[in-house]
Amino acid sequence: MGSLLLAAGCGDEPVSPEAPPRAGGETTIDNRTSQAFALPAPNLSAEHEDLHRKGDAAFAALFVPGPAPVNPGLGPTYNNTSCNGCHLRNGRGMPVMGQGPQRTQLLVRVSLPEGTPNHPNGAVPVPGFGFQIQDQAVYNVRPEATVTLAWTESQGQYMDGTTYGMRVPSVTIVPTDGSALPPNMLMSLRLPPPVFGLGLLEAVDIATLESMADPSDRDGDGISGRVNQVWDVRTQALAPGRFGWKANSPNLTQQSAEAYFNDMGLSNPLFPEADGTFEVSAATLNAAVFYAQSLGVPARTSLEDAQVKLGEAKFRALGCEKCHRETLETGEHPVAELSHQRIHPYSDLLLHDMGPDLADGRPDGAATGTEWRTPPLWGLGLTQTVLPYAAFLHDGRARSFEEAILWHGGEAQKAREGFRSLNATDRAALVKFLGSL
Ligand code: HEC
Ligand code: HEC
Ligand SMILES: [Ca+2]
Ligand SMILES: [Ca+2]
Ligand SMILES: [Ca+2]
């Protein structure tokens, strides 16, 4: 789609000055402070601004074990007490304990290998754990397990001899009931991703995603990319997935309802109690969903900076843009402000094989143990402005943009090797470009 802009300069067409790219179309905000992920889209109607404020309150609400006068129903087991508690200032969580808040915000998803076609997602729950480990519990209830992380450091070298460090987490899970873990248990460590711009991503037509997919790599460029197929709880059928690190959730309502139910122990209209009642109302769930849909997307900075321009050229030359697609158009969305926007998320929302080093070995929907969804890169440069110590990649192993790139393998191996062979000036330029997003 970048070619549309280039085409404007060709032929007899009058050359019009290029409009500066607005990351989130009309939802773009010009704010690059620690609040940059927490502001409403500027184009919201008055009614929608009001719903956004309700959603802000829902996202921040701290739940307590019920019955209680406000926000009851937490647990009995859970991971955290509010949405904000994991998506700190709407950005990511921190992977290392003791940096800031008292605990890490990482989640552990689990399952057993045998697929059963009748089960949602074809995945098999782990006895005692289900699909997620809740490591917190209300008074007098045992959490499912204690989860601890250890980090192993290693060293690598750019082609010019400069060395770099990398670290990889290993997870230890100790069930609190003294039982042994199933030896074949699969697990996937997940860092909370940022939550702005998600309504726009929801508004991209599935046909647009399919037009970028190339599952059998027909054009032979080494990049495939496919749409995940996941279980849709509302329709009780398979549906295309696009949210979560493996595109493992079909829409923001289900993703948020799962968060209430699994991360906080709160039943809701999509995941009710056995008797059909629920702890979180449809109005609260809808407000939380609307909040994630209607946050503004921070505008890029330093568009005219020569180093940033050089970095952007390297980004394209190395083929980063084949997955981190710069420009997408949204289709129709029930939230009118999100419809028909030209956006710059730097993602195709597709699954890619990222090689053995990033693999979690745990299938999720149709995603294999080596596939991950291309994460959007918009707002990337603000990650540590919003939250110092916030980290990158699905399990937070990367402490910097360089480390994130250096872990790329599989379909992105060529791009990574291209990066490793850049000289120090070009590497710095690419990093500065990422910081301008
Ligand atoms: C215990 C930490 C935790 C809590 C609490 C939590 N989340 Fe999340 N959230 C995550 C993680 C981890 C992911 C990535 C999940 C995955 O890849 O499967 C995520 C993903 C998401 C996404 C998808 C983002 C994307 O880019 O695909 C949305 C939306 C979201 N959460 C909303 C919420 C809402 C709303 C709440 C409160 C009801 C909430 N979360 C509570 C950890 C948390
Ligand atoms: C084959 C598709 C593909 C290509 C090519 C690719 N990436 Fe990625 N990128 C991904 C995927 C998938 C992830 C997430 C991997 C994970 O979390 O394990 C990712 C993650 C990242 C992240 C971390 C984002 C975050 O939110 O934590 C950065 C930064 C990044 N890529 C930059 C680049 C750059 C720069 C290039 C070119 C040198 C590049 N990528 C090439 C698919 C790709
Ligand atoms: Ca409950
Ligand atoms: Ca569980
Ligand atoms: Ca291809």
mmCIF file of N, CA, C and O in Angstrom, residues 26 263 327:
data_model
loop_
_atom_site.group_PDB
_atom_site.id
_atom_site.type_symbol
_atom_site.label_atom_id
_atom_site.label_comp_id
_atom_site.label_asym_id
_atom_site.label_seq_id
_atom_site.Cartn_x
_atom_site.Cartn_y
_atom_site.Cartn_z
ATOM 1 N N GLU A 26 -7.361 9.006 12.107
ATOM 2 C CA GLU A 26 -7.973 10.086 12.890
ATOM 3 C C GLU A 26 -7.962 9.815 14.393
ATOM 4 O O GLU A 26 -8.378 10.665 15.176
ATOM 5 N N ASP A 263 -7.759 -14.489 34.337
ATOM 6 C CA ASP A 263 -6.689 -13.727 34.991
ATOM 7 C C ASP A 263 -7.137 -13.203 36.353
ATOM 8 O O ASP A 263 -6.322 -12.939 37.229
ATOM 9 N N THR A 327 1.459 -0.087 6.400
ATOM 10 C CA THR A 327 0.155 0.555 6.187
ATOM 11 C C THR A 327 -0.951 -0.460 5.981
ATOM 12 O O THR A 327 -0.815 -1.396 5.182
#
